[in-house]
PDB file of C-alpha atoms in Angstrom:
ATOM      1  CA  UNK A   1      50.446-120.762  23.409  1.00 84.00           C
ATOM      2  CA  UNK A   2      51.267-118.022  20.855  1.00 92.00           C
ATOM      3  CA  UNK A   3      53.317-119.175  18.130  1.00 97.00           C
ATOM      4  CA  UNK A   4      55.598-116.965  16.064  1.00 98.00           C
ATOM      5  CA  UNK A   5      56.452-117.423  12.469  1.00 98.00           C
ATOM      6  CA  UNK A   6      59.417-115.203  10.935  1.00 98.00           C
ATOM      7  CA  UNK A   7      59.621-114.936   7.033  1.00 98.00           C
ATOM      8  CA  UNK A   8      62.402-114.032   4.562  1.00 98.00           C
ATOM      9  CA  UNK A   9      60.977-112.106   1.635  1.00 97.00           C
ATOM     10  CA  UNK A  10      62.568-112.864  -1.614  1.00 96.00           C
ATOM     11  CA  UNK A  11      62.403-116.426  -2.802  1.00 96.00           C
ATOM     12  CA  UNK A  12      59.903-116.999   0.360  1.00 98.00           C
ATOM     13  CA  UNK A  13      57.113-115.268  -0.044  1.00 98.00           C
ATOM     14  CA  UNK A  14      57.370-113.296  -3.597  1.00 97.00           C
ATOM     15  CA  UNK A  15      59.482-114.100  -6.773  1.00 97.00           C
ATOM     16  CA  UNK A  16      61.506-111.197  -7.203  1.00 96.00           C
ATOM     17  CA  UNK A  17      63.742-112.575 -10.376  1.00 96.00           C
ATOM     18  CA  UNK A  18      62.942-109.889 -12.882  1.00 95.00           C
ATOM     19  CA  UNK A  19      63.376-106.764 -10.601  1.00 95.00           C
ATOM     20  CA  UNK A  20      66.583-108.166  -8.925  1.00 95.00           C
ATOM     21  CA  UNK A  21      68.423-109.456 -11.679  1.00 96.00           C
ATOM     22  CA  UNK A  22      67.802-106.738 -14.027  1.00 96.00           C
ATOM     23  CA  UNK A  23      69.245-104.250 -11.182  1.00 97.00           C
ATOM     24  CA  UNK A  24      72.212-106.347 -10.686  1.00 97.00           C
ATOM     25  CA  UNK A  25      72.992-106.266 -14.338  1.00 97.00           C
ATOM     26  CA  UNK A  26      72.303-102.627 -14.836  1.00 97.00           C
ATOM     27  CA  UNK A  27      75.044-101.915 -11.693  1.00 97.00           C
ATOM     28  CA  UNK A  28      77.606-104.338 -13.292  1.00 97.00           C
ATOM     29  CA  UNK A  29      77.255-102.627 -16.937  1.00 97.00           C
ATOM     30  CA  UNK A  30      78.313 -99.544 -15.396  1.00 97.00           C
ATOM     31  CA  UNK A  31      81.868-101.284 -15.217  1.00 97.00           C
ATOM     32  CA  UNK A  32      81.356-102.891 -18.246  1.00 97.00           C
ATOM     33  CA  UNK A  33      80.069-106.122 -17.232  1.00 97.00           C
ATOM     34  CA  UNK A  34      77.053-107.833 -18.792  1.00 96.00           C
ATOM     35  CA  UNK A  35      76.028-110.964 -16.815  1.00 96.00           C
ATOM     36  CA  UNK A  36      73.522-112.894 -18.671  1.00 95.00           C
ATOM     37  CA  UNK A  37      74.025-116.505 -17.016  1.00 96.00           C
ATOM     38  CA  UNK A  38      70.401-117.395 -15.456  1.00 94.00           C
ATOM     39  CA  UNK A  39      72.027-119.832 -12.938  1.00 93.00           C
ATOM     40  CA  UNK A  40      74.497-117.185 -11.689  1.00 95.00           C
ATOM     41  CA  UNK A  41      71.973-114.561 -11.556  1.00 95.00           C
ATOM     42  CA  UNK A  42      69.587-116.688  -9.564  1.00 92.00           C
ATOM     43  CA  UNK A  43      72.271-117.676  -7.193  1.00 92.00           C
ATOM     44  CA  UNK A  44      72.498-113.802  -6.239  1.00 93.00           C
ATOM     45  CA  UNK A  45      68.914-113.654  -4.830  1.00 91.00           C
ATOM     46  CA  UNK A  46      68.863-113.798  -1.393  1.00 83.00           C
ATOM     47  CA  UNK A  47      72.635-112.874  -0.298  1.00 84.00           C
ATOM     48  CA  UNK A  48      73.533-109.438   0.726  1.00 85.00           C
ATOM     49  CA  UNK A  49      74.155-107.196  -2.353  1.00 90.00           C
ATOM     50  CA  UNK A  50      77.635-106.466  -1.275  1.00 90.00           C
ATOM     51  CA  UNK A  51      78.733-110.218  -1.150  1.00 91.00           C
ATOM     52  CA  UNK A  52      77.230-110.629  -4.745  1.00 94.00           C
ATOM     53  CA  UNK A  53      79.436-107.646  -6.110  1.00 97.00           C
ATOM     54  CA  UNK A  54      82.628-108.810  -4.126  1.00 96.00           C
ATOM     55  CA  UNK A  55      82.480-112.336  -6.094  1.00 95.00           C
ATOM     56  CA  UNK A  56      83.409-110.154  -9.358  1.00 97.00           C
ATOM     57  CA  UNK A  57      86.680-109.275  -7.198  1.00 96.00           C
ATOM     58  CA  UNK A  58      85.670-106.121  -6.549  1.00 97.00           C
ATOM     59  CA  UNK A  59      87.032-104.072  -3.421  1.00 96.00           C
ATOM     60  CA  UNK A  60      84.831-103.026  -0.750  1.00 94.00           C
ATOM     61  CA  UNK A  61      84.783 -99.423  -2.185  1.00 96.00           C
ATOM     62  CA  UNK A  62      83.643-100.468  -5.413  1.00 97.00           C
ATOM     63  CA  UNK A  63      81.323-102.932  -4.273  1.00 96.00           C
ATOM     64  CA  UNK A  64      79.836 -99.941  -2.498  1.00 94.00           C
ATOM     65  CA  UNK A  65      79.459 -97.847  -5.461  1.00 97.00           C
ATOM     66  CA  UNK A  66      77.842-100.871  -7.296  1.00 97.00           C
ATOM     67  CA  UNK A  67      75.062-101.087  -4.449  1.00 94.00           C
ATOM     68  CA  UNK A  68      74.007 -97.720  -5.074  1.00 95.00           C
ATOM     69  CA  UNK A  69      73.721 -98.333  -8.490  1.00 97.00           C
ATOM     70  CA  UNK A  70      71.511-101.240  -7.910  1.00 96.00           C
ATOM     71  CA  UNK A  71      69.433 -99.429  -5.652  1.00 93.00           C
ATOM     72  CA  UNK A  72      69.583 -96.248  -8.182  1.00 94.00           C
ATOM     73  CA  UNK A  73      67.409 -98.576 -10.550  1.00 95.00           C
ATOM     74  CA  UNK A  74      65.819-100.449  -7.633  1.00 94.00           C
ATOM     75  CA  UNK A  75      63.893 -97.646  -6.116  1.00 92.00           C
ATOM     76  CA  UNK A  76      62.449 -96.794  -9.517  1.00 94.00           C
ATOM     77  CA  UNK A  77      61.322-100.109 -11.289  1.00 95.00           C
ATOM     78  CA  UNK A  78      62.867-103.274  -9.402  1.00 95.00           C
ATOM     79  CA  UNK A  79      60.806-102.534  -6.188  1.00 95.00           C
ATOM     80  CA  UNK A  80      57.811-103.005  -7.959  1.00 96.00           C
ATOM     81  CA  UNK A  81      58.441-106.533 -10.009  1.00 96.00           C
ATOM     82  CA  UNK A  82      57.713-109.158  -7.338  1.00 96.00           C
ATOM     83  CA  UNK A  83      55.341-112.069  -8.191  1.00 97.00           C
ATOM     84  CA  UNK A  84      53.611-113.526  -4.981  1.00 98.00           C
ATOM     85  CA  UNK A  85      53.661-117.216  -4.902  1.00 98.00           C
ATOM     86  CA  UNK A  86      50.721-119.018  -5.253  1.00 98.00           C
ATOM     87  CA  UNK A  87      49.082-119.460  -1.524  1.00 98.00           C
ATOM     88  CA  UNK A  88      51.420-117.535   0.091  1.00 98.00           C
ATOM     89  CA  UNK A  89      48.751-114.631   0.756  1.00 98.00           C
ATOM     90  CA  UNK A  90      46.376-117.184   1.876  1.00 98.00           C
ATOM     91  CA  UNK A  91      48.836-118.874   4.248  1.00 98.00           C
ATOM     92  CA  UNK A  92      49.653-115.625   5.723  1.00 98.00           C
ATOM     93  CA  UNK A  93      46.000-115.080   6.372  1.00 98.00           C
ATOM     94  CA  UNK A  94      45.310-118.619   8.052  1.00 98.00           C
ATOM     95  CA  UNK A  95      48.101-117.919  10.304  1.00 98.00           C
ATOM     96  CA  UNK A  96      47.263-114.507  11.347  1.00 98.00           C
ATOM     97  CA  UNK A  97      43.749-116.034  11.748  1.00 97.00           C
ATOM     98  CA  UNK A  98      44.932-118.759  14.087  1.00 97.00           C
ATOM     99  CA  UNK A  99      46.746-116.054  16.631  1.00 97.00           C
ATOM    100  CA  UNK A 100      50.193-116.359  15.077  1.00 98.00           C
ATOM    101  CA  UNK A 101      52.579-113.620  15.605  1.00 98.00           C
ATOM    102  CA  UNK A 102      53.947-112.614  12.358  1.00 98.00           C
ATOM    103  CA  UNK A 103      57.337-110.834  11.539  1.00 98.00           C
ATOM    104  CA  UNK A 104      59.386-110.501   8.287  1.00 98.00           C
ATOM    105  CA  UNK A 105      63.314-110.610   8.629  1.00 98.00           C
ATOM    106  CA  UNK A 106      64.787-109.865   5.465  1.00 96.00           C
ATOM    107  CA  UNK A 107      68.489-108.515   4.552  1.00 92.00           C
ATOM    108  CA  UNK A 108      66.712-106.075   1.811  1.00 91.00           C
ATOM    109  CA  UNK A 109      66.361-102.501   3.158  1.00 91.00           C
ATOM    110  CA  UNK A 110      63.638-102.253   5.671  1.00 95.00           C
ATOM    111  CA  UNK A 111      61.679 -99.637   3.790  1.00 95.00           C
ATOM    112  CA  UNK A 112      61.666-101.594   0.652  1.00 94.00           C
ATOM    113  CA  UNK A 113      60.386-104.638   2.352  1.00 96.00           C
ATOM    114  CA  UNK A 114      57.436-102.556   3.725  1.00 97.00           C
ATOM    115  CA  UNK A 115      56.601-101.025   0.522  1.00 97.00           C
ATOM    116  CA  UNK A 116      56.583-104.495  -1.056  1.00 97.00           C
ATOM    117  CA  UNK A 117      54.506-105.937   1.538  1.00 98.00           C
ATOM    118  CA  UNK A 118      51.801-103.111   0.976  1.00 98.00           C
ATOM    119  CA  UNK A 119      51.891-103.730  -2.882  1.00 97.00           C
ATOM    120  CA  UNK A 120      51.251-107.216  -2.584  1.00 97.00           C
ATOM    121  CA  UNK A 121      48.439-106.808   0.001  1.00 97.00           C
ATOM    122  CA  UNK A 122      49.884-108.499   2.839  1.00 98.00           C
ATOM    123  CA  UNK A 123      51.121-105.949   5.341  1.00 98.00           C
ATOM    124  CA  UNK A 124      48.265-106.152   7.356  1.00 98.00           C
ATOM    125  CA  UNK A 125      49.287-109.651   8.575  1.00 98.00           C
ATOM    126  CA  UNK A 126      52.397-108.653   9.788  1.00 98.00           C
ATOM    127  CA  UNK A 127      52.918-107.797  13.493  1.00 98.00           C
ATOM    128  CA  UNK A 128      56.627-106.888  12.810  1.00 98.00           C
ATOM    129  CA  UNK A 129      58.861-106.038   9.571  1.00 98.00           C
ATOM    130  CA  UNK A 130      62.753-106.133   9.975  1.00 98.00           C
ATOM    131  CA  UNK A 131      65.164-105.313   7.226  1.00 96.00           C
ATOM    132  CA  UNK A 132      68.649-104.257   6.919  1.00 92.00           C
ATOM    133  CA  UNK A 133      69.996-100.529   7.249  1.00 91.00           C
ATOM    134  CA  UNK A 134      71.624 -98.801   4.457  1.00 84.00           C
ATOM    135  CA  UNK A 135      74.406 -98.073   6.546  1.00 83.00           C
ATOM    136  CA  UNK A 136      75.976-101.541   6.859  1.00 79.00           C
ATOM    137  CA  UNK A 137      75.192-101.503  10.734  1.00 88.00           C
ATOM    138  CA  UNK A 138      72.746-104.528  10.318  1.00 91.00           C
ATOM    139  CA  UNK A 139      72.881-106.301   7.478  1.00 85.00           C
ATOM    140  CA  UNK A 140      73.265-109.942   8.269  1.00 93.00           C
ATOM    141  CA  UNK A 141      70.540-112.521   8.837  1.00 95.00           C
ATOM    142  CA  UNK A 142      71.204-113.951  12.076  1.00 97.00           C
ATOM    143  CA  UNK A 143      71.115-109.994  13.575  1.00 97.00           C
ATOM    144  CA  UNK A 144      67.954-109.228  11.502  1.00 97.00           C
ATOM    145  CA  UNK A 145      66.479-112.359  12.766  1.00 98.00           C
ATOM    146  CA  UNK A 146      67.173-111.107  16.419  1.00 98.00           C
ATOM    147  CA  UNK A 147      65.812-108.162  15.860  1.00 98.00           C
ATOM    148  CA  UNK A 148      62.772-109.523  14.754  1.00 98.00           C
ATOM    149  CA  UNK A 149      62.581-111.839  18.175  1.00 98.00           C
ATOM    150  CA  UNK A 150      63.206-108.520  20.207  1.00 98.00           C
ATOM    151  CA  UNK A 151      60.649-106.367  18.389  1.00 98.00           C
ATOM    152  CA  UNK A 152      58.339-109.419  18.764  1.00 98.00           C
ATOM    153  CA  UNK A 153      58.968-109.468  22.316  1.00 97.00           C
ATOM    154  CA  UNK A 154      59.914-113.499  22.309  1.00 98.00           C
ATOM    155  CA  UNK A 155      60.861-114.734  25.456  1.00 97.00           C
ATOM    156  CA  UNK A 156      63.569-117.351  25.860  1.00 95.00           C
ATOM    157  CA  UNK A 157      61.160-119.878  27.066  1.00 96.00           C
ATOM    158  CA  UNK A 158      58.968-119.254  23.811  1.00 97.00           C
ATOM    159  CA  UNK A 159      61.725-119.805  21.354  1.00 97.00           C
ATOM    160  CA  UNK A 160      60.612-123.609  20.866  1.00 96.00           C
ATOM    161  CA  UNK A 161      57.407-121.893  19.344  1.00 97.00           C
ATOM    162  CA  UNK A 162      59.455-120.062  16.726  1.00 98.00           C
ATOM    163  CA  UNK A 163      59.623-120.885  13.386  1.00 98.00           C
ATOM    164  CA  UNK A 164      62.097-119.078  10.633  1.00 98.00           C
ATOM    165  CA  UNK A 165      60.590-119.546   6.910  1.00 98.00           C
ATOM    166  CA  UNK A 166      63.466-119.019   4.107  1.00 98.00           C
ATOM    167  CA  UNK A 167      64.984-120.464   0.875  1.00 97.00           C
ATOM    168  CA  UNK A 168      68.660-120.130   1.373  1.00 96.00           C
ATOM    169  CA  UNK A 169      71.142-121.459   3.625  1.00 96.00           C
ATOM    170  CA  UNK A 170      71.517-118.133   5.753  1.00 96.00           C
ATOM    171  CA  UNK A 171      68.007-118.351   6.601  1.00 97.00           C
ATOM    172  CA  UNK A 172      68.498-121.867   8.008  1.00 98.00           C
ATOM    173  CA  UNK A 173      71.896-120.731   9.925  1.00 98.00           C
ATOM    174  CA  UNK A 174      70.299-117.536  11.253  1.00 98.00           C
ATOM    175  CA  UNK A 175      67.546-119.366  12.418  1.00 98.00           C
ATOM    176  CA  UNK A 176      69.632-122.135  14.604  1.00 98.00           C
ATOM    177  CA  UNK A 177      72.019-119.422  15.529  1.00 98.00           C
ATOM    178  CA  UNK A 178      68.925-117.661  17.451  1.00 98.00           C
ATOM    179  CA  UNK A 179      67.786-120.848  18.589  1.00 98.00           C
ATOM    180  CA  UNK A 180      64.546-121.492  16.752  1.00 98.00           C
ATOM    181  CA  UNK A 181      62.815-123.981  14.285  1.00 98.00           C
ATOM    182  CA  UNK A 182      64.308-123.736  10.524  1.00 98.00           C
ATOM    183  CA  UNK A 183      61.619-124.339   7.653  1.00 98.00           C
ATOM    184  CA  UNK A 184      63.110-124.492   4.161  1.00 98.00           C
ATOM    185  CA  UNK A 185      61.168-123.474   1.151  1.00 98.00           C
ATOM    186  CA  UNK A 186      61.911-125.580  -1.662  1.00 98.00           C
ATOM    187  CA  UNK A 187      60.085-123.616  -4.070  1.00 98.00           C
ATOM    188  CA  UNK A 188      62.481-120.615  -3.994  1.00 97.00           C
ATOM    189  CA  UNK A 189      66.151-120.119  -4.892  1.00 95.00           C
ATOM    190  CA  UNK A 190      67.968-122.581  -2.492  1.00 95.00           C
ATOM    191  CA  UNK A 191      67.634-126.199  -3.470  1.00 95.00           C
ATOM    192  CA  UNK A 192      67.070-129.473  -0.953  1.00 98.00           C
ATOM    193  CA  UNK A 193      71.237-129.961  -0.896  1.00 98.00           C
ATOM    194  CA  UNK A 194      71.543-126.190   0.606  1.00 97.00           C
ATOM    195  CA  UNK A 195      68.962-126.267   2.891  1.00 98.00           C
ATOM    196  CA  UNK A 196      69.375-129.557   4.335  1.00 98.00           C
ATOM    197  CA  UNK A 197      72.979-128.973   4.364  1.00 98.00           C
ATOM    198  CA  UNK A 198      72.122-125.612   6.306  1.00 98.00           C
ATOM    199  CA  UNK A 199      70.606-127.739   8.870  1.00 98.00           C
ATOM    200  CA  UNK A 200      66.808-127.243   7.764  1.00 98.00           C
ATOM    201  CA  UNK A 201      64.443-129.007  10.506  1.00 98.00           C
ATOM    202  CA  UNK A 202      61.269-128.929   7.761  1.00 98.00           C
ATOM    203  CA  UNK A 203      61.056-128.347   4.200  1.00 98.00           C
ATOM    204  CA  UNK A 204      58.208-127.452   2.615  1.00 98.00           C
ATOM    205  CA  UNK A 205      57.281-127.419  -1.285  1.00 98.00           C
ATOM    206  CA  UNK A 206      54.585-124.677  -1.583  1.00 98.00           C
ATOM    207  CA  UNK A 207      53.443-121.767   1.024  1.00 98.00           C
ATOM    208  CA  UNK A 208      50.362-123.526   2.194  1.00 98.00           C
ATOM    209  CA  UNK A 209      52.239-126.485   3.353  1.00 98.00           C
ATOM    210  CA  UNK A 210      53.440-124.476   6.425  1.00 98.00           C
ATOM    211  CA  UNK A 211      50.259-124.502   8.090  1.00 98.00           C
ATOM    212  CA  UNK A 212      50.503-128.324   8.663  1.00 97.00           C
ATOM    213  CA  UNK A 213      53.887-127.718  10.302  1.00 97.00           C
ATOM    214  CA  UNK A 214      53.032-124.747  12.631  1.00 97.00           C
ATOM    215  CA  UNK A 215      49.091-125.579  13.128  1.00 96.00           C
ATOM    216  CA  UNK A 216      49.137-129.144  12.799  1.00 89.00           C
ATOM    217  CA  UNK A 217      45.432-130.329  13.097  1.00 55.00           C
ATOM    218  CA  UNK A 218      44.454-127.038  14.360  1.00 58.00           C
ATOM    219  CA  UNK A 219      44.600-125.629  10.974  1.00 48.00           C
ATOM    220  CA  UNK A 220      42.476-127.815   9.289  1.00 48.00           C
TER     221      UNK A 220
END
């Protein structure tokens, strides 16, 4: 019986705080805004960039300009500023060695996802990497999860063996929209209230906790 595990990236496998927040601040500075509130900046890690900039009252055209400014800085520096969470690599290695099929399902552009996974040394554990497209044709978590399931070749009767691991409400909601189990990562950027409120089936305090959920005694 094959088990499948899908992962979010930011706040689930890596801590991207410095890279993402500096790029958001850079983009906002081009329109005269200086966002320094740490709580506000933390809340922007996970959701699509267009949603982030829309919170400042910008119309869709201006949001696109700000996304472009963000990516201008991100591709130079931000993409390289990711700190893997303790145990995330070991967790992926263990799942891989136990025959699990592993996929990424992130709202970050797919090319950037592959670069980050390669730089952090874990791309080799992934069977599938799915991310957003730059043209907005694919940029919601439910759609990206669905794409990962299709690329993995998961059949309907296998959905009970599929887990989605993420740190924000959209990960939990996207999992259930696709009929799979939702695992909330409490060590990321969403708290227990957010994750439980979005229907998390399980909550983990550190990456290695996932092994007991997916593998049970098999992982010992």
